[in-house]
Tab-separated table of C-alpha atoms in Angstrom:
chain	number	residue	atom	x	y	z
A	16	MET	CA	-30.300	-93.605	35.713
A	17	THR	CA	-29.464	-96.265	38.282
A	18	GLN	CA	-32.236	-98.415	39.714
A	19	PRO	CA	-32.467	-96.366	42.972
A	20	ASP	CA	-32.629	-93.161	40.923
A	21	LEU	CA	-35.424	-94.596	38.782
A	22	LEU	CA	-37.428	-95.348	41.919
A	23	THR	CA	-36.728	-91.965	43.476
A	24	HIS	CA	-37.920	-90.168	40.360
A	25	ALA	CA	-40.912	-92.449	39.711
A	26	ARG	CA	-44.286	-90.722	39.831
A	27	LEU	CA	-46.681	-93.028	37.993
A	28	TYR	CA	-46.947	-96.681	39.043
A	29	LEU	CA	-49.307	-99.056	37.243
A	30	CYS	CA	-50.706	-102.402	38.419
A	31	THR	CA	-52.105	-104.666	35.728
A	32	ASP	CA	-53.405	-108.195	35.387
A	33	ALA	CA	-52.246	-110.593	32.684
A	34	ARG	CA	-54.631	-109.075	30.103
A	35	ARG	CA	-55.971	-112.542	29.217
A	36	ARG	CA	-59.267	-111.193	27.938
A	37	GLN	CA	-57.597	-108.653	25.676
A	38	GLY	CA	-54.637	-110.864	24.729
A	39	ASP	CA	-52.371	-107.831	24.393
A	40	PHE	CA	-50.067	-107.899	27.430
A	41	GLU	CA	-46.855	-106.955	25.617
A	42	ASP	CA	-48.477	-104.241	23.511
A	43	PHE	CA	-50.289	-102.861	26.550
A	44	VAL	CA	-47.240	-102.539	28.818
A	45	ASP	CA	-45.278	-101.064	25.911
A	46	ALA	CA	-47.985	-98.441	25.385
A	47	ALA	CA	-48.147	-97.642	29.102
A	48	PHE	CA	-44.386	-97.145	29.373
A	49	GLU	CA	-44.506	-95.036	26.219
A	50	GLY	CA	-47.010	-92.749	27.933
A	51	GLY	CA	-44.693	-92.186	30.880
A	52	VAL	CA	-45.522	-94.912	33.391
A	53	ASP	CA	-42.433	-95.413	35.556
A	54	ILE	CA	-43.168	-98.796	37.161
A	55	ILE	CA	-45.465	-101.617	36.070
A	56	GLN	CA	-46.429	-104.338	38.518
A	57	LEU	CA	-47.944	-107.597	37.310
A	58	ARG	CA	-50.642	-108.398	39.859
A	59	ASP	CA	-52.806	-111.355	38.918
A	60	LYS	CA	-53.776	-113.902	41.577
A	61	THR	CA	-55.077	-116.336	38.930
A	62	LEU	CA	-51.647	-117.016	37.428
A	63	GLU	CA	-49.703	-120.196	37.982
A	64	ALA	CA	-46.008	-119.662	38.722
A	65	ALA	CA	-44.851	-120.740	35.270
A	66	GLU	CA	-47.354	-118.420	33.574
A	67	GLU	CA	-46.286	-115.506	35.744
A	68	LEU	CA	-42.613	-116.081	34.970
A	69	GLU	CA	-43.329	-116.116	31.233
A	70	LEU	CA	-45.192	-112.805	31.454
A	71	LEU	CA	-42.471	-111.304	33.621
A	72	GLU	CA	-39.917	-112.137	30.931
A	73	VAL	CA	-42.026	-110.072	28.550
A	74	LEU	CA	-42.412	-107.253	31.079
A	75	ASN	CA	-38.677	-107.249	31.760
A	76	LYS	CA	-37.902	-107.033	28.047
A	77	VAL	CA	-40.265	-104.118	27.480
A	78	ALA	CA	-39.213	-102.271	30.644
A	79	THR	CA	-35.543	-102.615	29.709
A	80	ARG	CA	-36.267	-101.175	26.293
A	81	HIS	CA	-37.866	-98.131	27.917
A	82	SER	CA	-35.338	-97.919	30.796
A	83	LYS	CA	-38.173	-98.304	33.312
A	84	LEU	CA	-38.868	-100.466	36.366
A	85	TRP	CA	-41.136	-103.474	36.837
A	86	ALA	CA	-42.452	-105.192	39.932
A	87	VAL	CA	-43.630	-108.481	41.388
A	88	ASN	CA	-46.398	-108.606	43.981
A	89	ASP	CA	-46.426	-110.873	47.079
A	90	ARG	CA	-44.316	-113.784	45.755
A	91	ALA	CA	-40.708	-113.377	46.861
A	92	ASP	CA	-39.773	-116.648	45.164
A	93	ILE	CA	-41.086	-115.348	41.841
A	94	ALA	CA	-39.340	-112.022	42.399
A	95	ARG	CA	-36.028	-113.721	43.063
A	96	VAL	CA	-36.188	-116.167	40.150
A	97	SER	CA	-37.303	-113.479	37.692
A	98	GLY	CA	-34.747	-110.932	38.872
A	99	ALA	CA	-37.438	-108.329	39.530
A	100	PRO	CA	-36.005	-104.907	40.401
A	101	VAL	CA	-39.041	-104.110	42.588
A	102	PHE	CA	-40.985	-106.304	45.021
A	103	HIS	CA	-44.186	-105.254	46.788
A	104	VAL	CA	-45.794	-106.713	49.900
A	105	GLY	CA	-48.911	-106.083	51.932
A	106	GLN	CA	-49.265	-105.873	55.695
A	107	LYS	CA	-50.138	-109.577	55.963
A	108	ASP	CA	-47.506	-110.827	53.520
A	109	LEU	CA	-43.834	-111.600	54.143
A	110	PRO	CA	-42.260	-109.433	56.858
A	111	LEU	CA	-39.690	-107.006	55.507
A	112	PRO	CA	-36.660	-108.726	57.132
A	113	VAL	CA	-37.661	-112.073	55.613
A	114	ALA	CA	-38.250	-110.539	52.180
A	115	ARG	CA	-34.871	-108.804	52.365
A	116	GLN	CA	-33.184	-112.044	53.405
A	117	LEU	CA	-34.659	-113.826	50.381
A	118	LEU	CA	-34.010	-111.064	47.847
A	119	GLY	CA	-30.786	-109.549	49.089
A	120	ASP	CA	-30.056	-105.907	48.399
A	121	THR	CA	-30.644	-105.995	44.645
A	122	ALA	CA	-34.423	-105.489	44.730
A	123	ALA	CA	-36.290	-102.448	46.001
A	124	ILE	CA	-39.035	-103.466	48.434
A	125	GLY	CA	-42.304	-101.601	48.905
A	126	LEU	CA	-45.079	-101.948	51.482
A	127	SER	CA	-48.792	-101.134	51.572
A	128	THR	CA	-50.008	-99.005	54.489
A	129	HIS	CA	-53.585	-98.326	55.580
A	130	GLY	CA	-53.322	-96.147	58.670
A	131	PRO	CA	-51.116	-93.655	60.553
A	132	ASP	CA	-49.371	-96.317	62.657
A	133	GLN	CA	-48.452	-98.292	59.536
A	134	VAL	CA	-47.171	-95.143	57.819
A	135	ASP	CA	-44.986	-94.372	60.837
A	136	ALA	CA	-43.704	-97.954	60.881
A	137	ALA	CA	-42.878	-97.821	57.177
A	138	ILE	CA	-40.865	-94.637	57.614
A	139	ALA	CA	-39.010	-96.154	60.565
A	140	ALA	CA	-38.314	-99.302	58.535
A	141	SER	CA	-36.544	-97.321	55.820
A	142	SER	CA	-33.346	-96.803	57.780
A	143	GLY	CA	-30.291	-98.846	56.939
A	144	SER	CA	-29.175	-100.665	53.824
A	145	ALA	CA	-31.673	-103.512	54.399
A	146	GLY	CA	-34.618	-101.192	54.928
A	147	LEU	CA	-37.822	-100.428	53.084
A	148	ASP	CA	-37.468	-98.565	49.767
A	149	TYR	CA	-40.976	-97.118	49.339
A	150	PHE	CA	-44.512	-97.400	50.677
A	151	CYS	CA	-48.049	-96.922	49.429
A	152	VAL	CA	-50.950	-95.194	51.188
A	153	GLY	CA	-54.496	-96.347	50.549
A	154	PRO	CA	-56.909	-97.337	49.254
A	155	LEU	CA	-58.137	-93.757	49.114
A	156	TRP	CA	-61.464	-94.756	47.581
A	157	ALA	CA	-63.333	-98.049	47.309
A	158	THR	CA	-62.007	-100.091	44.403
A	159	PRO	CA	-62.918	-103.497	42.925
A	160	THR	CA	-59.237	-104.465	42.911
A	161	LYS	CA	-59.372	-104.555	46.736
A	162	PRO	CA	-62.911	-105.751	47.579
A	163	GLY	CA	-63.881	-105.364	51.212
A	164	ARG	CA	-60.993	-103.017	52.009
A	165	THR	CA	-62.215	-99.909	53.830
A	166	PRO	CA	-61.145	-96.683	52.087
A	167	VAL	CA	-58.746	-94.580	54.138
A	168	GLY	CA	-59.597	-91.231	52.547
A	169	LEU	CA	-57.412	-88.289	51.681
A	170	GLY	CA	-56.593	-87.579	55.313
A	171	LEU	CA	-54.004	-90.353	55.327
A	172	VAL	CA	-52.299	-88.761	52.325
A	173	THR	CA	-51.912	-85.546	54.283
A	174	TYR	CA	-50.717	-87.515	57.302
A	175	ALA	CA	-48.073	-89.314	55.227
A	176	THR	CA	-46.908	-86.035	53.719
A	177	GLU	CA	-46.423	-84.502	57.156
A	178	ALA	CA	-44.931	-87.656	58.707
A	179	VAL	CA	-42.243	-87.972	56.034
A	180	GLU	CA	-41.432	-84.291	56.421
A	181	ARG	CA	-41.232	-84.550	60.228
A	182	ALA	CA	-38.878	-87.505	59.919
A	183	GLY	CA	-36.666	-85.646	57.457
A	184	SER	CA	-37.000	-88.720	55.247
A	185	ALA	CA	-36.446	-88.983	51.495
A	186	LEU	CA	-38.432	-92.247	51.369
A	187	PRO	CA	-40.622	-92.298	48.221
A	188	TRP	CA	-44.316	-93.023	48.757
A	189	PHE	CA	-47.342	-93.378	46.522
A	190	ALA	CA	-51.069	-92.793	46.967
A	191	ILE	CA	-53.240	-95.664	45.716
A	192	GLY	CA	-56.856	-96.740	45.420
A	193	GLY	CA	-59.453	-95.577	42.943
A	194	ILE	CA	-57.315	-92.759	41.557
A	195	ASP	CA	-58.155	-91.477	38.080
A	196	LEU	CA	-58.404	-88.203	36.169
A	197	SER	CA	-61.584	-87.241	38.021
A	198	ASN	CA	-59.881	-87.099	41.421
A	199	VAL	CA	-56.118	-86.986	40.945
A	200	GLU	CA	-56.078	-83.229	41.586
A	201	GLN	CA	-57.579	-83.876	45.043
A	202	VAL	CA	-54.826	-86.393	45.723
A	203	VAL	CA	-52.147	-83.883	44.754
A	204	ALA	CA	-53.822	-81.167	46.841
A	205	ALA	CA	-53.695	-83.496	49.844
A	206	GLY	CA	-49.917	-83.759	49.440
A	207	ALA	CA	-49.115	-86.701	47.162
A	208	SER	CA	-46.714	-86.341	44.256
A	209	ARG	CA	-46.702	-90.014	43.242
A	210	ILE	CA	-49.661	-92.272	42.461
A	211	VAL	CA	-50.491	-95.899	41.735
A	212	VAL	CA	-53.329	-96.567	39.300
A	213	VAL	CA	-55.065	-99.577	37.817
A	214	ARG	CA	-58.297	-98.982	35.893
A	215	ALA	CA	-57.348	-95.426	34.905
A	216	ILE	CA	-54.958	-97.006	32.407
A	217	THR	CA	-55.983	-100.678	32.115
A	218	GLU	CA	-59.499	-99.705	31.019
A	219	ALA	CA	-58.416	-96.821	28.789
A	220	GLU	CA	-58.874	-97.086	25.032
A	221	ASP	CA	-55.455	-95.473	24.615
A	222	PRO	CA	-53.091	-96.404	27.478
A	223	THR	CA	-50.390	-94.048	26.227
A	224	ALA	CA	-52.733	-91.064	26.220
A	225	ALA	CA	-54.181	-92.047	29.601
A	226	ALA	CA	-50.725	-92.163	31.184
A	227	LYS	CA	-49.759	-88.815	29.698
A	228	ALA	CA	-52.965	-87.225	30.982
A	229	LEU	CA	-52.332	-88.493	34.515
A	230	LEU	CA	-48.786	-87.149	34.472
A	231	GLU	CA	-50.030	-83.788	33.254
A	232	ALA	CA	-52.479	-83.714	36.153
A	233	LEU	CA	-49.672	-84.511	38.591
A	234	ASP	CA	-47.590	-81.702	37.133
A	235	ALA	CA	-50.492	-79.262	37.320
């Protein structure tokens, strides 16, 4: 598959830190991809630039072996230098036109959204060759990875589902925030077909099995 096809067909997106405590970053991302994760984003605010680039070399190597995607969060300079195929920004990070100017048209760019107006803006920003490539909706539930962020609830998932349909858009979007096996069926029932997870896989004893179980729940 081409890079755009990989993004279009992606259903399971994982965000992970550098795994310093476990010391198993390469083995972990390999196991997650083996279980069916489509995209892995390295998201660790404690990393210096040089450390992040070293880990991204590892992530790139493993992702290439599995024919999967990998992502950089927030830092467009890191994304450009590392050749990341996916770059993700929040509402208060680089504006989309600036990110696109820095990265060109080789990287897919995604955006976090937290309300109906932001969902509508993301869909509108997808038009044209320089537009947005995907967006995320959340956090659905309170999560320690985003302390202080007010949960948006499942209603925004339903809103995004209907908004994309009204716009006749094929823009991929993911639900995010506190999603695990205990609630993923609710997320699917609300309209999502793609999810972003963190602890559901990073804290699993068997990342491969955890990823497979989440995909099975999405299919169900």
